[in-house]
Coordinates of C-alpha atoms and ligand atoms in Angstrom, one line a residue:
Chain A
M15 CA 0.0 0.0 0.0
I16 CA 1.6 3.2 -1.2
P17 CA 0.5 6.6 0.1
Q18 CA -0.1 9.5 -2.3
T19 CA 3.1 11.6 -2.8
F20 CA 3.6 14.4 -0.4
E21 CA 6.3 16.8 0.7
Y22 CA 8.0 16.4 4.0
K23 CA 9.4 19.0 6.3
K24 CA 10.8 18.5 9.8
A25 CA 10.1 21.2 12.4
Q26 CA 12.7 21.6 15.1
T27 CA 10.7 24.0 17.2
I28 CA 7.1 24.8 18.0
D29 CA 7.4 28.1 16.2
E30 CA 8.7 26.4 13.1
A31 CA 5.8 24.0 13.1
L32 CA 3.3 26.8 13.5
A33 CA 4.9 28.9 10.7
L34 CA 4.7 25.9 8.4
L35 CA 1.0 25.3 9.4
R36 CA 0.3 29.0 8.7
E37 CA 1.9 28.9 5.3
H38 CA 0.4 25.7 4.1
G39 CA -3.0 25.6 5.8
D40 CA -5.3 22.7 5.0
E41 CA -2.9 21.0 2.7
A42 CA -0.6 20.2 5.6
K43 CA -0.8 17.6 8.3
V44 CA 1.2 17.3 11.5
L45 CA 3.1 14.0 11.9
A46 CA 3.8 12.8 15.5
G47 CA 4.2 9.1 16.1
G48 CA 2.4 8.3 12.8
H49 CA 0.5 5.4 14.2
S50 CA -2.9 6.7 13.3
L51 CA -1.9 8.9 10.4
I52 CA 0.4 6.6 8.4
P53 CA -2.1 3.7 8.2
L54 CA -4.7 6.2 7.0
M55 CA -2.3 7.5 4.4
K56 CA -1.4 4.0 3.2
L57 CA -5.2 3.4 2.7
R58 CA -5.4 6.9 1.0
L59 CA -8.1 7.9 3.4
S60 CA -5.8 10.7 4.2
T61 CA -3.9 12.5 1.4
P62 CA -2.0 15.5 2.8
E63 CA 0.3 17.4 0.4
L64 CA 2.7 18.2 3.2
L65 CA 3.7 16.4 6.3
I66 CA 5.2 18.5 9.1
D67 CA 7.1 16.2 11.2
I68 CA 7.1 17.4 14.8
G69 CA 8.7 14.3 16.2
G70 CA 12.0 16.0 16.8
I71 CA 10.7 18.9 18.9
Q72 CA 12.6 18.2 22.1
E73 CA 10.7 20.4 24.5
L74 CA 7.5 18.5 23.7
S75 CA 9.0 15.1 24.8
E76 CA 9.2 15.9 28.5
I77 CA 7.2 15.0 31.6
R78 CA 7.5 17.2 34.6
E79 CA 5.8 18.0 37.9
Q80 CA 4.7 21.6 38.5
D81 CA 2.3 23.2 40.9
G82 CA 0.5 20.0 41.9
R83 CA 0.1 18.9 38.3
I84 CA 2.0 16.7 36.0
E85 CA 2.7 18.2 32.6
L86 CA 3.2 15.9 29.7
G87 CA 4.5 17.2 26.3
A88 CA 2.5 16.2 23.3
L89 CA 5.3 13.9 22.1
V90 CA 5.6 11.8 25.2
T91 CA 5.1 8.2 23.9
H92 CA 2.7 5.6 25.3
R93 CA 5.8 3.6 26.3
T94 CA 7.3 6.4 28.3
I95 CA 4.0 6.9 30.1
E96 CA 3.7 3.1 30.7
F97 CA 7.1 3.0 32.5
S98 CA 7.3 6.5 34.0
E99 CA 8.1 6.2 37.7
L100 CA 6.8 9.8 38.4
L101 CA 3.4 8.9 36.9
K102 CA 3.3 5.5 38.6
Q103 CA 3.7 7.3 41.9
K104 CA 1.6 10.4 41.3
C105 CA -1.0 9.5 38.7
P106 CA -0.9 5.7 38.2
V107 CA -4.0 5.4 36.2
L108 CA -2.3 7.0 33.2
P109 CA 0.4 4.3 33.0
E110 CA -2.3 1.7 33.7
A111 CA -4.1 2.9 30.6
A112 CA -1.0 3.4 28.4
A113 CA 0.0 -0.3 29.0
Q114 CA -3.3 -1.3 27.5
I115 CA -2.8 0.6 24.2
G116 CA -2.2 -1.6 21.1
D117 CA 1.0 -3.5 21.5
P118 CA 4.6 -2.7 22.5
Q119 CA 5.7 -1.6 19.1
V120 CA 2.7 0.8 18.8
R121 CA 3.4 2.1 22.3
N122 CA 7.0 2.8 21.3
K123 CA 5.9 5.2 18.6
G124 CA 2.5 6.6 19.4
T125 CA 2.2 9.8 21.4
I126 CA -0.3 11.1 23.9
G127 CA -0.7 14.3 21.9
G128 CA -1.3 12.4 18.7
S129 CA -3.9 10.2 20.3
L130 CA -5.8 13.1 21.9
A131 CA -5.6 15.3 18.7
H132 CA -6.8 12.4 16.5
A133 CA -9.8 11.7 18.9
D134 CA -10.4 8.2 17.6
P135 CA -13.7 7.2 19.3
A136 CA -12.1 4.0 20.5
A137 CA -8.9 5.4 21.8
D138 CA -8.0 4.8 25.5
Y139 CA -6.6 8.1 26.8
P140 CA -9.7 10.2 26.2
A141 CA -11.6 8.3 29.0
V142 CA -8.7 8.7 31.4
V143 CA -8.1 12.4 30.8
L144 CA -11.8 13.1 31.2
A145 CA -11.9 11.2 34.6
L146 CA -8.8 13.2 35.7
D147 CA -10.3 16.5 34.6
A148 CA -7.1 17.2 32.7
E149 CA -6.2 20.4 30.8
I150 CA -5.1 20.5 27.2
E151 CA -2.7 23.2 26.1
A152 CA -3.0 24.3 22.5
T153 CA -0.5 26.7 20.8
G154 CA -1.5 28.6 17.7
P155 CA -0.7 31.8 15.8
D156 CA -2.1 33.8 18.7
G157 CA -0.1 32.0 21.4
R158 CA -1.1 29.5 24.0
R159 CA -4.5 28.7 25.4
T160 CA -5.8 26.1 27.9
I161 CA -8.8 23.9 27.0
P162 CA -10.5 22.1 29.8
V163 CA -10.7 18.5 28.7
R164 CA -14.5 18.4 29.2
D165 CA -14.8 20.8 26.2
F166 CA -12.1 19.1 24.1
F167 CA -13.8 16.0 22.5
Q168 CA -16.5 17.3 20.2
G169 CA -17.4 14.4 17.9
L170 CA -16.0 11.7 15.7
F171 CA -12.3 12.6 15.2
T172 CA -13.2 16.1 16.1
T173 CA -11.7 18.2 18.9
A174 CA -11.7 21.8 20.1
L175 CA -8.3 22.4 18.4
R176 CA -8.5 25.1 15.8
P177 CA -7.0 25.0 12.3
G178 CA -3.3 26.0 12.6
E179 CA -3.1 25.0 16.3
L180 CA -0.8 22.4 17.8
L181 CA -1.7 20.4 20.8
T182 CA 1.4 21.1 22.9
R183 CA 0.9 19.8 26.4
V184 CA -1.5 17.9 28.6
R185 CA -1.7 18.6 32.4
V186 CA -3.1 16.0 34.8
P187 CA -3.5 16.5 38.5
V188 CA -1.2 14.7 41.0
M189 CA -3.7 12.4 42.7
P190 CA -4.8 14.1 46.0
P191 CA -4.7 12.2 49.3
R192 CA -7.6 9.7 49.7
S193 CA -8.3 9.5 46.1
G194 CA -8.1 6.6 43.6
A195 CA -8.6 6.0 39.9
A196 CA -8.9 3.0 37.6
Y197 CA -9.1 2.3 33.8
L198 CA -10.8 -0.8 32.5
K199 CA -11.3 -1.7 28.9
F200 CA -13.1 -4.3 26.9
P201 CA -10.8 -4.6 23.9
N202 CA -11.8 -5.5 20.4
P203 CA -10.3 -8.9 20.1
A204 CA -8.7 -8.1 16.7
S205 CA -7.5 -4.5 17.0
R206 CA -7.1 -4.1 20.8
Y207 CA -8.8 -0.7 20.6
A208 CA -11.6 -0.2 23.2
V209 CA -15.0 -1.5 22.3
V210 CA -15.8 0.3 25.6
G211 CA -13.3 1.7 28.1
V212 CA -14.1 3.3 31.4
A213 CA -12.0 5.4 33.7
A214 CA -13.2 6.3 37.1
F215 CA -11.9 8.8 39.7
V216 CA -13.1 8.9 43.3
K217 CA -12.0 11.2 46.1
L218 CA -13.2 10.4 49.6
A219 CA -14.7 12.8 52.2
P220 CA -13.6 12.5 55.8
D221 CA -16.6 10.3 56.5
D222 CA -15.5 7.9 53.7
T223 CA -18.3 8.8 51.4
C224 CA -17.5 10.1 47.9
A225 CA -16.6 13.7 47.8
E226 CA -15.9 13.8 44.1
V227 CA -16.6 11.2 41.4
R228 CA -15.7 11.4 37.7
I229 CA -16.4 8.8 35.1
G230 CA -14.9 9.0 31.6
I231 CA -16.2 6.7 28.8
T232 CA -14.5 5.9 25.5
G233 CA -15.4 3.6 22.7
A234 CA -19.1 3.8 23.3
A235 CA -20.1 6.9 21.4
A236 CA -18.8 9.1 18.6
A237 CA -16.7 11.0 21.1
A238 CA -15.5 10.2 24.6
F239 CA -17.8 11.6 27.3
R240 CA -18.4 12.0 31.1
A241 CA -21.2 10.1 32.7
T242 CA -22.2 13.2 34.7
E243 CA -25.7 12.0 35.9
A244 CA -24.2 8.9 37.5
E245 CA -21.4 11.0 39.0
K246 CA -23.9 13.3 40.7
R247 CA -25.9 10.4 42.1
L248 CA -22.8 9.0 43.8
V249 CA -21.6 12.1 45.6
G250 CA -22.2 11.8 49.3
K251 CA -22.6 8.0 49.1
T252 CA -20.3 5.1 49.8
I253 CA -19.7 2.7 47.0
D254 CA -21.5 -0.6 47.6
D255 CA -23.6 -2.8 45.4
R256 CA -26.9 -1.0 46.3
T257 CA -25.7 2.5 45.6
L258 CA -24.0 1.4 42.4
T259 CA -27.1 -0.3 41.1
A260 CA -29.2 2.8 41.9
A261 CA -26.7 5.3 40.5
L262 CA -25.8 3.5 37.3
E263 CA -29.2 2.6 36.2
D264 CA -29.9 4.0 32.8
M265 CA -26.5 5.7 33.0
V266 CA -26.3 5.8 29.2
D267 CA -29.0 5.8 26.5
P268 CA -28.3 3.2 23.8
D269 CA -29.7 5.7 21.2
D270 CA -26.6 7.8 21.8
L271 CA -24.2 5.0 21.3
L272 CA -22.3 3.4 18.3
S273 CA -23.4 0.1 16.7
D274 CA -20.9 -1.8 14.6
L275 CA -19.6 -5.3 13.8
A276 CA -17.9 -5.5 17.3
A277 CA -20.9 -4.6 19.3
T278 CA -24.5 -3.2 19.1
A279 CA -25.4 -0.1 20.9
E280 CA -27.4 -2.1 23.5
Y281 CA -24.3 -4.3 24.1
R282 CA -22.1 -1.2 24.4
A283 CA -24.6 0.2 27.0
H284 CA -24.3 -3.0 28.9
L285 CA -20.5 -2.8 28.8
C286 CA -20.6 0.8 30.0
H287 CA -22.6 -0.3 33.0
V288 CA -20.5 -3.3 33.9
L289 CA -17.1 -1.6 33.4
T290 CA -18.2 1.6 35.2
R291 CA -19.2 -0.6 38.2
R292 CA -15.9 -2.4 38.3
A293 CA -13.8 0.7 37.7
L294 CA -15.6 2.6 40.5
R295 CA -15.1 -0.2 42.9
Q296 CA -11.4 -0.3 42.1
A297 CA -11.0 3.4 42.3
F298 CA -12.9 3.4 45.7
E299 CA -10.6 0.6 47.1
R300 CA -7.5 2.5 45.9
A301 CA -8.8 5.7 47.5
H302 CA -8.9 3.8 50.8
G303 CA -5.2 2.9 50.2
Chain B
M6 CA 11.1 16.4 -3.5
R7 CA 13.6 13.7 -2.5
H8 CA 15.5 13.9 0.7
T9 CA 19.0 12.7 1.6
I10 CA 19.0 10.9 4.8
Q11 CA 21.7 9.1 6.9
V12 CA 20.9 5.9 8.7
T13 CA 23.1 3.5 10.5
V14 CA 21.9 0.0 9.9
N15 CA 23.5 -2.9 11.8
G16 CA 26.5 -0.6 12.5
Q17 CA 27.0 0.5 8.9
T18 CA 26.2 4.1 7.9
H19 CA 24.4 4.7 4.7
R20 CA 23.5 8.0 2.9
V21 CA 20.6 7.5 0.7
E22 CA 18.2 9.7 -1.3
V23 CA 14.5 8.8 -0.6
E24 CA 11.1 9.9 -1.6
P25 CA 9.2 11.0 1.5
R26 CA 6.6 8.2 1.1
L27 CA 9.2 5.4 1.1
L28 CA 8.5 3.3 4.1
L29 CA 11.3 2.3 6.4
V30 CA 10.7 -1.4 5.6
E31 CA 11.1 -0.6 1.9
L32 CA 14.4 1.2 2.5
I33 CA 15.6 -1.8 4.5
R34 CA 14.5 -4.5 2.0
D35 CA 14.5 -2.9 -1.4
V36 CA 17.2 -0.2 -1.2
L37 CA 19.6 -1.8 1.3
G38 CA 18.8 -5.4 0.3
L39 CA 18.3 -6.7 3.8
T40 CA 15.5 -9.1 3.3
G41 CA 15.4 -10.6 6.7
T42 CA 12.8 -8.1 7.7
H43 CA 9.5 -9.2 6.3
V44 CA 6.2 -7.6 5.3
G45 CA 3.3 -9.6 6.4
C46 CA 0.2 -7.4 6.6
D47 CA 1.4 -4.0 5.5
T48 CA -1.3 -2.7 7.9
S49 CA 0.5 -2.3 11.2
Q50 CA -0.9 -5.5 12.7
C51 CA 1.3 -8.5 12.3
G52 CA 4.8 -7.3 13.5
A53 CA 6.7 -9.2 10.8
C54 CA 8.4 -5.9 9.9
T55 CA 9.6 -5.2 13.4
V56 CA 13.1 -3.7 13.7
H57 CA 14.8 -1.6 16.3
V58 CA 15.0 2.2 15.9
N59 CA 17.4 3.7 18.4
G60 CA 17.0 0.6 20.5
E61 CA 13.2 0.3 20.5
A62 CA 11.1 -2.2 18.6
V63 CA 8.9 -0.5 15.9
K64 CA 6.9 -1.7 13.0
S65 CA 8.9 -0.5 10.0
C66 CA 5.8 -0.6 7.7
T67 CA 4.4 2.2 9.8
M68 CA 7.3 4.6 9.7
F69 CA 8.6 6.6 6.8
A70 CA 12.3 6.3 6.0
V71 CA 12.7 10.1 6.3
Q72 CA 11.6 9.9 9.9
A73 CA 14.6 7.6 10.5
D74 CA 17.1 10.2 9.4
G75 CA 20.0 10.1 11.9
C76 CA 18.8 7.0 13.6
E77 CA 20.5 3.7 14.5
I78 CA 18.6 0.8 13.1
T79 CA 19.1 -2.9 14.0
T80 CA 17.5 -5.6 11.9
V81 CA 17.5 -9.4 12.5
E82 CA 20.7 -9.6 10.4
G83 CA 22.5 -7.4 13.0
L84 CA 22.0 -9.6 15.9
A85 CA 24.6 -12.3 15.4
T86 CA 28.2 -11.5 16.1
D87 CA 31.2 -13.1 14.3
E88 CA 29.3 -16.2 13.2
Q89 CA 27.9 -16.5 16.8
L90 CA 24.1 -16.7 16.9
H91 CA 22.4 -14.3 19.2
P92 CA 20.9 -16.2 22.2
L93 CA 17.4 -15.6 20.8
Q94 CA 18.4 -17.1 17.4
E95 CA 19.9 -20.1 19.2
G96 CA 16.7 -20.4 21.4
F97 CA 14.5 -20.5 18.3
W98 CA 16.7 -23.1 16.8
Q99 CA 17.0 -25.3 19.9
E100 CA 13.3 -25.0 21.0
H101 CA 11.9 -25.3 17.6
G102 CA 10.4 -21.8 17.8
L103 CA 9.5 -21.6 14.1
Q104 CA 7.8 -23.5 11.4
C105 CA 7.6 -21.5 8.2
G106 CA 9.7 -18.8 9.7
F107 CA 7.9 -15.9 8.2
C108 CA 7.1 -14.3 11.6
T109 CA 10.4 -15.2 13.2
P110 CA 12.6 -12.1 12.4
G111 CA 9.9 -9.8 13.8
I112 CA 9.2 -11.9 16.8
I113 CA 12.9 -12.1 17.6
M114 CA 13.2 -8.3 17.4
A115 CA 10.2 -7.8 19.6
A116 CA 11.6 -10.3 22.1
A117 CA 15.0 -8.6 22.1
D118 CA 13.2 -5.4 23.1
L119 CA 11.4 -7.2 25.9
L120 CA 14.6 -8.9 27.2
K121 CA 16.4 -5.5 27.5
R122 CA 13.7 -4.3 29.9
N123 CA 13.0 -7.5 31.6
P124 CA 15.7 -10.1 31.7
D125 CA 13.6 -12.8 33.4
P126 CA 10.1 -12.5 31.9
S127 CA 7.3 -14.9 32.9
E128 CA 5.3 -16.8 30.3
E129 CA 2.5 -14.3 30.8
E130 CA 4.8 -11.4 30.3
I131 CA 6.3 -12.9 27.1
R132 CA 2.8 -13.5 25.7
R133 CA 1.8 -9.9 26.4
A134 CA 5.0 -8.6 24.8
L135 CA 4.1 -10.4 21.7
E136 CA 0.7 -8.9 21.3
G137 CA 1.9 -7.0 18.2
N138 CA 3.3 -10.1 16.5
F139 CA 1.3 -12.8 14.7
C140 CA 2.4 -16.3 14.1
R141 CA 0.2 -18.4 11.9
C142 CA 2.0 -21.7 12.4
T143 CA 3.3 -22.5 15.8
G144 CA 0.6 -21.6 18.2
Y145 CA 3.2 -19.6 20.1
H146 CA 4.0 -22.4 22.5
N147 CA 7.6 -23.0 21.4
I148 CA 8.1 -19.3 20.7
V149 CA 7.6 -18.7 24.4
R150 CA 10.0 -21.5 25.2
A151 CA 12.6 -20.1 22.8
I152 CA 12.4 -16.7 24.5
R153 CA 12.7 -18.2 27.9
Y154 CA 15.7 -20.2 26.7
A155 CA 17.3 -17.0 25.4
A156 CA 16.6 -15.1 28.6
A157 CA 18.3 -17.8 30.7
R158 CA 21.3 -17.8 28.4
M159 CA 21.5 -14.0 28.5
R160 CA 21.4 -14.2 32.3
G161 CA 24.4 -16.5 32.1
E162 CA 22.6 -19.6 33.2
A163 CA 23.4 -23.0 31.7
V164 CA 20.5 -24.3 29.7
V165 CA 19.8 -27.7 28.4
P166 CA 17.9 -27.7 25.1
R167 CA 14.8 -29.8 25.4
G168 CA 15.9 -32.4 22.8
E169 CA 19.1 -33.0 24.6
A170 CA 17.8 -33.4 28.1
A171 CA 18.5 -36.7 29.8
P172 CA 15.5 -39.0 29.4
T173 CA 13.5 -38.9 32.6
G174 CA 12.7 -42.1 34.5
A175 CA 15.8 -43.9 33.0
S176 CA 17.7 -45.7 35.7
Ligands
LIG18 C1 -2.0 -1.7 15.4 C2 -2.4 -0.5 16.2 C3 -3.2 -0.7 17.3 C4 -3.6 0.4 18.1 N1 -4.3 0.2 19.2 C5 -4.7 1.3 20.0 C6 -5.4 1.1 21.2 O1 -5.7 0.0 21.6 N2 -5.8 2.2 21.9 C7 -5.5 3.5 21.4 O2 -5.9 4.4 22.1 N3 -4.8 3.7 20.3 C8 -4.4 2.6 19.6 N4 -3.7 2.8 18.4 C9 -3.4 4.2 18.0 C10 -2.1 4.8 18.6 O3 -2.3 5.0 19.9 C11 -1.7 6.1 17.9 O4 -0.3 6.2 18.3 C12 -2.4 7.3 18.3 O5 -3.8 7.2 18.1 C13 -1.9 8.5 17.5 O6 -0.7 9.1 18.0 P1 0.5 9.3 17.0 O7 1.5 10.1 17.8 O8 0.9 8.1 16.4 O9 -0.2 10.4 16.0 P2 -0.1 10.5 14.4 O10 -0.6 9.3 13.8 O11 1.2 11.1 14.0 O12 -1.2 11.7 14.2 C14 -2.6 11.4 14.4 C15 -3.4 12.7 14.0 O13 -3.2 13.7 15.0 C16 -2.6 14.8 14.5 N5 -1.6 15.3 15.5 C17 -0.6 14.5 16.0 N6 0.0 15.2 17.0 C18 -0.6 16.4 17.0 C19 -0.3 17.6 17.8 N7 0.6 17.6 18.8 N8 -1.1 18.7 17.6 C20 -2.1 18.6 16.7 N9 -2.4 17.6 15.9 C21 -1.6 16.5 16.1 C22 -2.0 14.4 13.1 O14 -2.0 15.5 12.2 C23 -3.0 13.3 12.7 O15 -4.1 13.9 12.1 C24 -3.3 1.8 17.6 C25 -2.5 1.9 16.5 C26 -2.1 0.8 15.7 C27 -1.3 1.1 14.5
LIG19 S1 4.0 -5.8 7.9 FE1 4.3 -4.3 9.4 S2 3.0 -4.9 11.0 FE2 2.5 -6.4 9.4
LIG20 S1 6.4 -19.8 11.9 FE1 5.0 -19.5 10.3 S2 4.1 -17.6 10.8 FE2 5.2 -18.1 12.6

């Protein structure tokens, strides 16, 4: 399979990449790890005239802790996240999810920025960053702006990034005391993408009830989303079978979900329910330490 | 526009002119003539094309050659030293880790990446590390044995190939 011909330019800095994007507009596409884009180009589902390779921009490959948050450059690979000691200590749900992406070779090349910008409905990170209430930093011709992740995923392969903007960083919180999170996925047996994936975050109040609950769901619908109704029903409660049954009832409407060869919308709704239940239980147990 | 890139493949540096759409696996096989790296699916699934780029296993059908400019690449041909098989190659031989052999170069390169990180992987860990590699012949059983054999050899342990083990129960 041979992609359509294209020109190739390597950007060494964010400014260089932005200048190239400004100059070439719609004809250009950014290349990060290439593990979504290159397969699409080989199928000629994507036929950019110019690839702007951002893979060498050093400052976007770093993970660092700052002001109670961990900042990940867009080019941090799934593998780096999987093995990051800092993340394992301070935000372990991210390595837990990274380890479930594709296979080792894919994880060696794919990047968190590429995954989030691509917004594949079956990608894993979207559920996790939603549950963590992360922030996305975008950099464009007018400088940087911060996008709360709840406003980021807008539809099938569609995000709040504007034309000419790069996703430059992702900021996730350091897990606060007495909090826990978990990511569980029902993988497509062939592709390993999520048929449904659920990330849950729980923070306990002094009386051991839930002070904060966030549930991020991927794979189920055209875009990853928060199960906000279920979240609200759980605040102030402890997590046990009865509360879970009450809170998760009708948590998703099959009419809003995807149907395909892997699963009908009804089955996806069922998976949302089962995985949310398990993820919340794990998050709750981890919050107890 | 063609680009001139420099890659070091199995220790040997090459300067080559490539079209941007040339895949790394095409550079390796068609331009450099190293046909040990295979193309199975050409759709990023099967892992037959796995090589190391700067020490990490990647699917060379899912990377453009221009992206490898300045990189160190190792293919299966680069593993053996001075006529001495790499422990993984020896393991596949001794433990009968292949049948048709089509998947073998990719699996060996994926396993080499695993053993760098984890010198003593369990069967479960080996199977997980091979999620990106398909074998249509062996059922993976002897592949796992071959990798455990190699891991033991690389840890400096003496290993007795299965075929040569003393018959059990003999008096
Ligand atoms: C065999 C296989 C299995 C996979 N399994 C899974 C899985 O189980 N779960 C999962 O989540 N993913 C899976 N993936 C996808 C993988 O995680 C990709 O790496 C990821 O989706 C895209 O990241 P990338 O760095 O490779 O991006 P690229 O492919 O380089 O880019 C993807 C898109 O995002 C744009 N882009 C990239 N970076 C930026 C940026 N910084 N700013 C703006 N736009 C940008 C590009 O222009 C392009 O349109 C799989 C891929 C393969 C090949
Ligand atoms: S040929 Fe590259 S993964 Fe199959
Ligand atoms: S030995 Fe034939 S595909 Fe693996």
